[in-house]
Coordinates of C-alpha atoms in Angstrom, one line a residue:
M1 CA 20.4 -49.8 5.7
T2 CA 21.5 -47.5 8.6
D3 CA 19.2 -46.9 11.6
S4 CA 18.8 -43.2 10.6
K5 CA 17.7 -44.2 7.0
L6 CA 15.4 -46.8 8.4
L7 CA 13.8 -44.3 10.7
L8 CA 13.4 -41.8 7.9
C9 CA 11.7 -44.4 5.7
C10 CA 9.3 -45.3 8.5
F11 CA 8.5 -41.6 9.0
I12 CA 7.8 -41.1 5.3
A13 CA 5.6 -44.2 5.2
C14 CA 3.6 -43.0 8.2
V15 CA 3.1 -39.6 6.7
L16 CA 1.9 -41.2 3.4
F17 CA -0.4 -43.5 5.3
V18 CA -2.0 -40.7 7.3
G19 CA -2.3 -38.5 4.1
V20 CA -4.0 -41.3 2.1
I21 CA -6.2 -42.9 4.8
G22 CA -7.0 -39.9 7.1
E23 CA -7.6 -37.2 4.5
N24 CA -11.1 -35.8 4.0
P25 CA -13.0 -36.8 0.9
Y26 CA -12.7 -34.8 -2.4
R27 CA -15.6 -33.9 -4.6
Y28 CA -15.0 -32.7 -8.1
F29 CA -17.1 -30.3 -10.2
T30 CA -16.7 -28.8 -13.7
W31 CA -18.9 -25.7 -14.4
K32 CA -19.4 -24.0 -17.8
V33 CA -20.6 -20.5 -17.3
T34 CA -22.6 -19.2 -20.3
Y35 CA -25.3 -16.7 -21.3
G36 CA -28.7 -18.2 -22.1
D37 CA -32.4 -17.3 -22.5
V38 CA -34.3 -17.2 -19.2
Y39 CA -38.0 -16.3 -18.6
P40 CA -38.4 -15.9 -14.8
L41 CA -41.2 -13.3 -15.2
G42 CA -42.5 -14.4 -18.6
V43 CA -40.1 -12.0 -20.5
K44 CA -37.2 -13.3 -22.5
Q45 CA -33.9 -12.2 -20.9
Q46 CA -30.2 -12.9 -21.1
G47 CA -29.4 -14.9 -17.9
I48 CA -26.2 -16.5 -16.6
L49 CA -26.4 -20.3 -16.7
I50 CA -24.0 -22.8 -15.1
N51 CA -23.9 -26.1 -17.0
G52 CA -27.1 -24.8 -18.8
Q53 CA -29.0 -24.4 -15.5
F54 CA -30.7 -21.5 -13.8
P55 CA -30.4 -21.6 -10.9
G56 CA -27.0 -23.4 -11.0
P57 CA -26.2 -26.9 -9.8
H58 CA -26.6 -27.7 -6.1
I59 CA -23.4 -28.3 -4.1
D60 CA -23.8 -31.1 -1.6
A61 CA -21.0 -31.7 0.8
V62 CA -20.3 -33.2 4.2
T63 CA -18.4 -31.4 7.0
N64 CA -14.7 -31.1 6.1
D65 CA -15.1 -32.2 2.5
N66 CA -12.7 -30.7 -0.1
L67 CA -14.4 -29.3 -3.2
I68 CA -12.5 -28.9 -6.4
I69 CA -14.6 -26.7 -8.7
S70 CA -13.3 -25.9 -12.2
V71 CA -15.1 -22.8 -13.6
Y72 CA -14.9 -22.1 -17.3
N73 CA -16.0 -18.6 -18.3
Y74 CA -17.8 -18.5 -21.7
L75 CA -19.2 -15.0 -21.1
N76 CA -17.9 -12.0 -23.0
E77 CA -16.8 -10.3 -19.8
P78 CA -14.8 -11.2 -16.7
F79 CA -16.4 -13.4 -14.1
L80 CA -16.0 -14.4 -10.4
I81 CA -18.0 -16.7 -8.1
S82 CA -18.1 -16.1 -4.3
W83 CA -19.3 -18.6 -1.7
N84 CA -21.8 -16.9 0.7
G85 CA -21.2 -18.3 4.2
V86 CA -18.3 -20.7 3.4
R87 CA -15.6 -19.6 5.9
Q88 CA -12.6 -20.4 3.7
W89 CA -10.6 -21.4 6.7
R90 CA -7.1 -19.9 6.5
N91 CA -7.8 -19.5 2.8
S92 CA -9.1 -16.1 1.7
W93 CA -7.3 -16.9 -1.6
Q94 CA -10.5 -18.8 -2.7
D95 CA -13.1 -16.2 -1.5
G96 CA -14.1 -15.1 -5.0
A97 CA -14.4 -11.4 -4.2
L98 CA -12.6 -8.8 -6.3
G99 CA -10.5 -7.8 -3.4
T100 CA -9.1 -11.3 -3.1
N101 CA -9.1 -12.7 -6.6
C102 CA -8.4 -11.7 -10.2
P103 CA -11.4 -12.2 -12.4
I104 CA -11.6 -15.2 -14.8
R105 CA -11.2 -13.6 -18.2
P106 CA -13.5 -14.6 -21.1
G107 CA -12.5 -17.9 -22.5
K108 CA -10.4 -18.8 -19.5
N109 CA -10.9 -21.0 -16.4
F110 CA -10.0 -21.1 -12.8
T111 CA -10.2 -24.0 -10.3
Y112 CA -11.4 -23.2 -6.8
V113 CA -10.2 -25.4 -4.0
L114 CA -12.5 -25.1 -1.0
Q115 CA -12.8 -27.0 2.2
M116 CA -16.1 -27.1 4.2
K117 CA -14.0 -26.9 7.4
D118 CA -16.0 -27.4 10.6
Q119 CA -19.2 -26.3 9.0
I120 CA -22.7 -27.5 8.6
G121 CA -25.8 -25.8 7.2
T122 CA -27.4 -23.9 4.4
F123 CA -25.5 -21.4 2.2
F124 CA -25.3 -20.4 -1.5
Y125 CA -22.9 -19.2 -4.1
F126 CA -23.3 -16.3 -6.5
P127 CA -21.4 -14.2 -9.1
S128 CA -19.7 -11.3 -7.3
L129 CA -18.6 -9.2 -10.3
L130 CA -20.1 -6.6 -12.6
F131 CA -23.7 -6.8 -11.2
H132 CA -23.9 -10.4 -12.6
K133 CA -25.9 -11.4 -9.5
A134 CA -28.9 -9.7 -11.2
A135 CA -28.6 -12.2 -14.1
G136 CA -28.6 -15.4 -12.1
G137 CA -25.5 -17.6 -11.8
Y138 CA -26.3 -18.5 -8.2
G139 CA -27.0 -21.9 -6.6
S140 CA -27.4 -23.6 -3.2
I141 CA -24.7 -25.1 -0.9
R142 CA -25.9 -27.8 1.5
I143 CA -23.3 -28.9 4.1
W144 CA -24.4 -32.1 5.8
S145 CA -23.3 -33.3 9.2
R146 CA -21.0 -36.3 9.4
P147 CA -22.9 -39.5 9.9
K148 CA -21.7 -40.1 13.4
I149 CA -22.6 -36.5 14.6
P150 CA -26.2 -36.5 15.8
V151 CA -28.6 -33.7 14.7
P152 CA -31.3 -32.5 17.0
Y153 CA -34.3 -33.7 14.9
P154 CA -35.3 -36.9 13.1
A155 CA -34.1 -37.4 9.6
P156 CA -36.6 -35.7 7.3
A157 CA -38.3 -37.5 4.4
G158 CA -36.9 -35.0 1.9
D159 CA -34.7 -31.9 1.6
F160 CA -35.9 -29.0 -0.5
V161 CA -34.0 -25.9 -1.6
V162 CA -35.8 -22.6 -2.0
L163 CA -33.7 -19.9 -3.7
A164 CA -36.0 -16.9 -3.5
G165 CA -35.6 -13.2 -4.2
D166 CA -36.5 -10.2 -6.2
W167 CA -36.0 -10.0 -10.0
Y168 CA -35.8 -7.3 -12.7
K169 CA -37.1 -7.7 -16.3
R170 CA -34.2 -5.5 -17.4
N171 CA -30.9 -7.2 -18.2
H172 CA -28.1 -6.9 -15.7
Y173 CA -26.0 -4.6 -18.0
V174 CA -28.9 -2.2 -18.2
L175 CA -29.2 -2.1 -14.5
R176 CA -25.4 -1.6 -14.3
R177 CA -25.7 1.5 -16.5
F178 CA -28.4 2.9 -14.2
L179 CA -25.9 2.7 -11.4
D180 CA -22.9 3.9 -13.3
S181 CA -24.8 7.0 -14.5
G182 CA -25.4 8.0 -10.8
H183 CA -29.0 6.8 -10.4
N184 CA -30.4 4.2 -8.0
L185 CA -32.2 1.1 -9.3
P186 CA -35.9 1.2 -10.0
F187 CA -38.3 -1.0 -7.9
P188 CA -38.0 -4.7 -8.7
D189 CA -40.5 -6.1 -11.2
G190 CA -41.3 -9.2 -9.2
L191 CA -40.1 -12.1 -7.1
I192 CA -39.0 -15.6 -8.1
I193 CA -38.6 -19.0 -6.5
N194 CA -36.0 -21.3 -7.9
G195 CA -35.8 -19.2 -11.1
R196 CA -39.5 -19.2 -11.8
G197 CA -42.4 -16.9 -11.3
W198 CA -46.0 -17.4 -10.1
N199 CA -46.8 -21.1 -9.5
G200 CA -43.8 -22.1 -11.6
Y201 CA -42.2 -24.6 -9.2
T202 CA -43.7 -27.6 -7.4
F203 CA -42.5 -29.4 -4.2
Q204 CA -44.1 -32.8 -3.8
V205 CA -44.7 -34.3 -0.4
D206 CA -46.3 -37.5 1.0
P207 CA -49.1 -37.1 3.6
G208 CA -47.9 -37.3 7.2
R209 CA -44.2 -37.0 6.5
T210 CA -41.9 -34.2 7.5
Y211 CA -39.6 -32.3 5.1
R212 CA -36.7 -29.9 5.4
F213 CA -37.0 -26.6 3.5
R214 CA -33.7 -24.7 3.1
V215 CA -34.6 -21.1 2.2
S216 CA -32.1 -18.4 1.0
N217 CA -32.7 -14.8 0.0
V218 CA -30.7 -14.5 -3.2
G219 CA -32.2 -11.2 -4.3
I220 CA -30.4 -7.9 -4.7
A221 CA -32.8 -5.3 -3.2
T222 CA -35.5 -6.5 -0.8
S223 CA -36.1 -8.5 2.3
I224 CA -38.7 -11.3 1.9
N225 CA -41.3 -13.2 4.0
F226 CA -41.6 -17.0 3.5
R227 CA -44.7 -19.0 4.4
I228 CA -46.6 -22.1 3.3
Q229 CA -50.4 -22.0 3.2
G230 CA -52.0 -24.0 6.1
H231 CA -48.6 -25.3 7.4
K232 CA -46.3 -24.4 10.3
L233 CA -42.6 -23.7 9.9
K234 CA -40.3 -25.2 12.6
L235 CA -37.0 -23.3 12.5
I236 CA -34.0 -25.7 12.9
E237 CA -31.0 -24.0 11.5
V238 CA -29.6 -20.5 10.6
E239 CA -26.5 -20.3 8.5
G240 CA -24.8 -23.2 10.3
S241 CA -26.3 -22.8 13.8
H242 CA -28.8 -25.3 15.1
T243 CA -31.6 -23.3 16.7
I244 CA -34.2 -23.7 19.4
Q245 CA -37.1 -25.2 17.4
N246 CA -39.6 -22.4 17.6
T247 CA -42.6 -22.6 15.3
Y248 CA -43.7 -19.7 13.0
S249 CA -46.6 -19.1 10.6
S250 CA -44.3 -17.0 8.4
F251 CA -40.7 -15.9 8.6
D252 CA -38.6 -12.9 7.5
I253 CA -35.4 -13.6 5.6
H254 CA -33.2 -10.6 4.7
L255 CA -30.8 -10.1 1.8
G256 CA -28.1 -12.8 1.8
Q257 CA -29.6 -14.8 4.7
S258 CA -30.3 -18.5 4.8
C259 CA -32.3 -20.8 7.2
S260 CA -33.9 -24.2 7.4
F261 CA -37.4 -25.3 8.5
L262 CA -39.1 -28.6 9.1
V263 CA -42.6 -28.7 7.6
T264 CA -45.0 -31.6 8.2
A265 CA -47.5 -32.5 5.6
D266 CA -50.3 -32.8 8.1
Q267 CA -53.2 -31.1 6.2
V268 CA -56.0 -32.3 4.0
P269 CA -54.3 -33.8 0.9
Q270 CA -54.5 -31.2 -1.8
D271 CA -52.2 -28.5 -3.2
Y272 CA -51.1 -25.5 -1.2
Y273 CA -49.4 -22.2 -1.9
V274 CA -45.7 -21.7 -1.0
I275 CA -45.5 -18.0 -0.7
V276 CA -42.7 -15.4 -0.9
S277 CA -43.6 -11.7 -0.5
S278 CA -41.5 -8.5 -0.1
R279 CA -41.1 -6.9 3.3
F280 CA -40.8 -3.2 4.2
T281 CA -41.9 -2.1 0.7
R282 CA -44.9 0.2 0.1
R283 CA -45.8 -1.9 -3.0
V284 CA -45.8 -5.5 -1.9
L285 CA -44.5 -8.1 -4.4
T286 CA -45.7 -11.7 -4.1
T287 CA -45.0 -14.9 -5.9
T288 CA -45.9 -18.5 -5.2
A289 CA -44.8 -22.1 -5.8
I290 CA -46.9 -25.2 -5.1
L291 CA -46.8 -27.7 -2.3
H292 CA -48.3 -30.8 -3.9
Y293 CA -49.5 -33.7 -1.8
S294 CA -48.7 -36.9 -3.7
N295 CA -52.3 -38.0 -3.4
S296 CA -53.8 -34.6 -4.1
K297 CA -56.8 -34.3 -6.4
K298 CA -57.4 -30.6 -5.8
G299 CA -55.2 -27.7 -7.0
V300 CA -54.5 -24.5 -5.2
S301 CA -57.4 -22.2 -4.6
G302 CA -58.5 -19.2 -2.7
P303 CA -56.6 -16.0 -1.9
V304 CA -52.9 -16.2 -1.1
P305 CA -52.5 -15.9 2.7
G306 CA -51.1 -12.6 3.8
A307 CA -48.3 -11.7 6.1
P308 CA -46.7 -8.5 7.6
T309 CA -45.7 -6.0 5.0
V310 CA -44.1 -2.7 6.3
Q311 CA -44.4 -3.3 10.0
I312 CA -41.0 -3.4 11.7
A313 CA -42.0 -4.5 15.3
P314 CA -43.1 -8.1 14.4
S315 CA -39.8 -8.6 12.5
V316 CA -37.7 -7.4 15.4
M317 CA -39.5 -9.6 17.8
Q318 CA -39.1 -12.6 15.5
A319 CA -35.4 -11.9 15.1
R320 CA -34.9 -11.8 18.9
S321 CA -36.7 -15.1 19.2
I322 CA -34.0 -16.9 17.2
R323 CA -31.8 -18.7 19.8
R324 CA -29.0 -21.2 19.5
N325 CA -29.7 -24.8 20.6
L326 CA -27.0 -25.2 23.3
T327 CA -27.5 -28.9 23.7
A328 CA -27.0 -29.8 20.1
S329 CA -23.7 -30.7 18.5
G330 CA -22.4 -28.5 15.6
P331 CA -19.9 -29.9 13.1
R332 CA -18.0 -31.4 15.9
P333 CA -19.3 -33.8 18.6
N334 CA -19.2 -31.2 21.3
P335 CA -22.3 -29.0 22.3
Q336 CA -22.4 -25.7 20.5
G337 CA -22.7 -23.9 23.8
S338 CA -19.3 -25.0 25.0
Y339 CA -17.9 -21.8 23.4
H340 CA -18.9 -19.1 25.9
Y341 CA -18.8 -16.1 23.6
G342 CA -20.4 -13.9 26.3
M343 CA -17.7 -14.4 28.9
I344 CA -15.0 -12.9 26.7
T345 CA -14.4 -9.1 26.9
P346 CA -13.9 -7.6 23.4
S347 CA -10.5 -5.9 22.9
R348 CA -12.1 -3.0 21.0
T349 CA -15.3 -1.7 19.4
I350 CA -15.7 -0.9 15.8
M351 CA -18.8 1.1 14.7
V352 CA -19.9 0.8 11.1
A353 CA -22.4 3.4 9.8
N354 CA -24.0 3.3 6.4
S355 CA -24.9 6.5 4.4
A356 CA -26.1 7.5 1.0
P357 CA -24.1 10.5 -0.2
Y358 CA -23.9 12.2 -3.5
I359 CA -20.3 12.5 -4.7
N360 CA -19.6 14.6 -7.7
G361 CA -23.3 14.8 -8.4
K362 CA -23.8 11.0 -8.5
Q363 CA -25.5 8.7 -6.1
R364 CA -23.0 6.7 -4.1
Y365 CA -23.1 4.7 -0.8
A366 CA -20.5 4.8 1.9
V367 CA -19.3 3.2 5.2
N368 CA -18.1 5.7 7.8
G369 CA -18.0 8.4 5.1
V370 CA -15.9 6.3 2.7
S371 CA -17.2 5.1 -0.6
Y372 CA -15.2 2.0 -1.7
V373 CA -13.4 2.1 -5.1
P374 CA -12.1 -1.2 -6.4
P375 CA -8.3 -1.1 -7.0
D376 CA -6.5 -2.2 -10.2
T377 CA -4.9 -5.1 -8.3
P378 CA -6.7 -7.4 -5.8
L379 CA -5.9 -6.4 -2.3
K380 CA -4.8 -9.9 -1.3
L381 CA -2.3 -10.0 -4.1
A382 CA -1.0 -6.5 -3.3
D383 CA -0.6 -7.5 0.3
Y384 CA 1.2 -10.8 -0.5
F385 CA 3.6 -9.3 -3.1
K386 CA 4.0 -6.1 -1.0
I387 CA 3.0 -3.9 -3.9
P388 CA 2.9 -0.3 -2.8
G389 CA 0.2 2.2 -3.6
V390 CA -2.7 -0.2 -3.9
F391 CA -4.2 0.4 -0.4
N392 CA -3.3 1.7 3.0
L393 CA -4.6 0.5 6.4
G394 CA -5.7 4.0 7.5
S395 CA -8.1 4.4 4.6
I396 CA -11.3 4.0 6.6
P397 CA -11.9 5.1 10.2
T398 CA -13.1 2.6 12.8
W399 CA -15.8 5.0 14.0
P400 CA -18.2 7.2 11.9
P401 CA -16.9 10.8 11.6
S402 CA -19.2 13.7 12.4
G403 CA -20.8 15.5 9.4
N404 CA -22.1 14.2 6.1
N405 CA -19.1 14.5 3.9
A406 CA -18.0 11.4 2.0
Y407 CA -15.0 10.6 -0.2
F408 CA -13.7 7.9 -2.5
Q409 CA -11.1 5.4 -1.3
T410 CA -10.0 1.8 -1.5
S411 CA -10.9 1.2 2.1
V412 CA -9.1 -1.4 4.2
M413 CA -9.3 -1.7 7.9
A414 CA -6.5 -3.2 10.0
A415 CA -7.1 -6.1 12.5
N416 CA -4.9 -8.5 14.3
F417 CA -5.1 -12.3 14.3
R418 CA -7.0 -13.6 17.4
E419 CA -8.5 -10.3 18.3
Y420 CA -12.0 -10.5 19.8
V421 CA -13.9 -7.5 18.6
E422 CA -17.3 -5.9 18.9
I423 CA -18.8 -4.5 15.7
V424 CA -21.8 -2.2 15.9
F425 CA -23.7 -1.6 12.7
Q426 CA -25.4 1.8 13.0
N427 CA -28.2 2.6 10.6
W428 CA -29.7 6.2 10.5
E429 CA -31.5 5.6 7.2
D430 CA -35.2 4.7 6.7
T431 CA -34.4 1.3 5.0
V432 CA -33.5 -2.1 6.3
Q433 CA -29.8 -2.8 5.9
S434 CA -28.2 -6.2 5.5
W435 CA -24.5 -6.8 6.3
H436 CA -22.3 -9.8 5.4
L437 CA -18.8 -10.7 6.7
D438 CA -16.8 -13.1 4.5
G439 CA -14.6 -15.6 6.3
Y440 CA -16.5 -15.7 9.6
S441 CA -19.5 -16.6 11.6
F442 CA -20.3 -13.9 14.2
F443 CA -22.5 -13.8 17.3
V444 CA -25.5 -11.4 16.9
V445 CA -25.6 -10.1 20.5
G446 CA -28.1 -7.3 20.2
M447 CA -30.4 -5.1 18.1
E448 CA -32.4 -2.1 19.1
G449 CA -33.8 1.2 17.8
G450 CA -31.9 4.5 18.1
Q451 CA -28.3 5.3 18.7
W452 CA -26.0 2.7 20.2
T453 CA -24.1 3.7 23.3
P454 CA -22.0 1.6 25.8
A455 CA -25.1 1.4 28.0
S456 CA -26.8 -0.6 25.2
R457 CA -24.6 -3.6 26.2
K458 CA -26.9 -4.2 29.2
A459 CA -29.5 -5.7 26.8
Y460 CA -27.1 -8.0 25.0
N461 CA -27.8 -11.7 24.7
L462 CA -24.6 -13.2 26.1
R463 CA -25.8 -16.7 26.5
D464 CA -27.5 -18.3 23.5
T465 CA -27.6 -16.1 20.4
V466 CA -26.9 -17.7 17.0
S467 CA -23.7 -17.3 15.1
R468 CA -24.2 -16.5 11.4
C469 CA -22.6 -14.6 8.5
T470 CA -25.3 -12.1 7.6
T471 CA -27.3 -9.8 9.8
Q472 CA -30.0 -7.2 9.3
V473 CA -30.1 -3.7 10.8
Y474 CA -33.6 -2.2 11.0
P475 CA -34.3 1.5 10.1
R476 CA -32.9 4.0 12.5
S477 CA -31.5 1.2 14.6
W478 CA -28.3 -0.7 15.4
T479 CA -27.2 -4.3 15.5
A480 CA -24.2 -5.4 17.5
I481 CA -22.0 -8.5 16.9
Y482 CA -19.1 -10.2 18.6
V483 CA -16.5 -11.9 16.3
A484 CA -13.3 -13.8 17.1
L485 CA -10.8 -12.9 14.4
D486 CA -9.3 -16.4 14.1
N487 CA -9.1 -16.5 10.3
V488 CA -6.2 -14.7 8.7
G489 CA -6.8 -13.1 5.4
M490 CA -8.3 -10.2 3.5
W491 CA -12.1 -10.3 4.1
N492 CA -15.0 -8.4 2.6
I493 CA -17.5 -6.6 4.8
R494 CA -20.4 -5.5 2.6
S495 CA -24.0 -4.5 2.1
D496 CA -26.0 -7.4 0.6
N497 CA -28.2 -4.8 -1.1
W498 CA -26.3 -5.2 -4.3
A499 CA -26.8 -1.6 -5.6
R500 CA -25.3 -0.3 -2.4
Q501 CA -22.4 -2.8 -2.6
Y502 CA -21.7 -1.9 -6.2
L503 CA -21.7 1.9 -5.4
G504 CA -19.4 1.7 -2.5
Q505 CA -21.0 0.3 0.7
Q506 CA -18.3 -2.2 1.5
F507 CA -14.7 -2.4 2.8
Y508 CA -12.1 -5.0 3.6
L509 CA -10.9 -6.2 6.9
R510 CA -7.2 -7.3 6.8
V511 CA -6.7 -9.9 9.6
Y512 CA -3.0 -10.1 9.9
S513 CA -0.6 -12.5 11.5
P514 CA 3.2 -11.6 11.6
A515 CA 4.1 -15.3 11.9
N516 CA 4.0 -15.9 8.1
S517 CA 3.2 -19.5 8.9
W518 CA 1.2 -22.1 7.0
R519 CA -0.3 -22.9 10.4
D520 CA -2.1 -19.5 10.3
E521 CA -2.7 -19.1 6.6
L522 CA -2.4 -21.4 3.5
P523 CA 0.2 -20.4 0.9
I524 CA -0.8 -18.6 -2.3
P525 CA -2.3 -21.2 -4.7
R526 CA -0.1 -22.3 -7.5
N527 CA -2.9 -21.6 -10.0
A528 CA -3.7 -18.1 -8.6
L529 CA -4.6 -15.7 -11.4
L530 CA -2.4 -12.7 -11.5
C531 CA -3.6 -9.3 -12.8
G532 CA -3.0 -5.6 -12.4
R533 CA 0.3 -4.8 -10.8
A534 CA 0.7 -8.4 -9.8
K535 CA 0.9 -9.5 -13.5
G536 CA 4.2 -11.2 -14.4
R537 CA 5.0 -12.3 -10.9
H538 CA 5.2 -15.9 -9.8
T539 CA 3.1 -17.8 -7.3
R540 CA 5.1 -20.8 -6.0
P541 CA 6.7 -23.8 -7.5
F542 CA 4.9 -26.5 -5.5

C-alpha cells in the first residue's frame, strides 16, 4: 500500500471513529395522528390525538440530542406539527410552518429530524395548520441539561408538566368557518389543564419535598394566571433561560409562553387547588387541578384563591422583574452572561405594528398594513428552487405606514445572516398581543406604554434580561427586543393569538447567506415533501 493510500485509509478511519463515538444520541418516535372523542369541558368533541393521547406524548431530550419523529397523518385533511421554541439550528426545513413545509397529506407520513442544539428548558409542540390547534394535537417538550452541566438549584423530587389554556366547545372546523366568513371568534367556553376541566387532573407530592412545575400557555385566545393555593412559586426558567429565582404568589403566562417554577410541599398535608384563570378579560374564566399530598386525608375546600384579572400594571411590573441568572451555565458550561448583548449596537431597527382592519368587508388582521396570505408553494421551497412569483422581499415594509389602509400579500421581509437587529412591537389596540419568532431566542430589552421613540432606549435593560422566543405587548404599549440573526432560513414571525395568526397577523423573515454553504445552512432533506409549484422537482440524491 502506498503512503498516500495509507494516509487516506487512516483519515477515513478517524472520520468514522469520530462520527460513531462523538455523535450526539438519537431518540426515535413514531406518532399516529387521529381524530378521537374528547371531553375537556364535559361535552363530547372531535379532538386530535397523537398515539391515542390528548395532550400528546411528552418529548424528553438532553441538550444536543437528535430526535427522529415519524408522523403518520390519519386525519381527513392535511396536517403539520411545529415545535414552539426549538431553534432548528441551520435547519428551517424542519420548522413545521406552512411557509417552510408542505403539509402531510391524509394517509401519508413525514419524518422530522430535529436537533436540540445548545438548548435547555421548557417548550411545546402543536399543530400549525387549518386551526387544528383548537382541537388539541399539542404536547410538551422538556430539554434537560447534560449531566456534567450544573443547574442553579437542587435536583427536584419530581417534574410536572402543566399544559394550560382556553378551550371551545365548538369543534375546530366550526371555529374555522367563523373566521373564514369574516367574523372573529366568540369568547372561549372555559380553560383546561392537561386536557381536562375542573379538578380533572391531580399532581401528587410528598410532604417537605420540592417539585418542578413546567407551565405552558397552549391556548389560542387568552393570557392566563397560574397559582397554587397556599404555596409559593419560585421562578427558575423561562423558555431556556435560567432566571433570578424570584418568588411569586401567582404568575401571568401569555399565549405561547412557557416557564418553570419550584414549588415546595411545605403546607399542612391535605389537597390544594392548582388554579389557572384568564387575564385581561371582562368575564374571568377559571379552572383547577389538584395538588395532592401523599398523606392527605382532606380534599380541597373553600373558595378558589383569586388573582389579578383586568389590571395591567401588576403584570407589567411582574414582567420587568424577570431577570437572567448571569452566574448560571446555560446549555454550555460557560455563564449565560458571557454574551454581552447590550454592548452591541444594532445595525437597524424594525418596527412591527399590529392592526385589525376590515378588507373586502371581512375581519382580517395585519402587520404594518399587510394581511398575510399563504402561497400555493412553501416559501422555503420557492426560495431553494428559485421559483418566481411566489413571494418578493419588498412585500412588507420594515416600518408601519401612515393611515389605516391594509392589503393582502404573501409578506416576506429580507434580512442578512449575522445582522444584529432591534425589533419594536408597537401595539395601538386595547388587547394584549403575543408575538413569537421561530428559529431564535431574543433579548426582551424593554416594554412601556405609549409610542416607542429612539429616546425609549434610555430605559432598556442592557445587562440581564432573559432571552426567549415569545413576548407579550400590553395594550397601547410597545415591547423591544434585540436579536442576533445567526440562523439562516425562512422564519415565521406571528401572533400567538390563533385567530389573528389565521387571519393574517404574521409574516416571514428570510435570513439569507450568499455563501450557499452547509456550514451556514443544512441541505434540503432527502425526504422533503414537495407540493405546489415545487411538485415534480428533486431534493438531493444523498
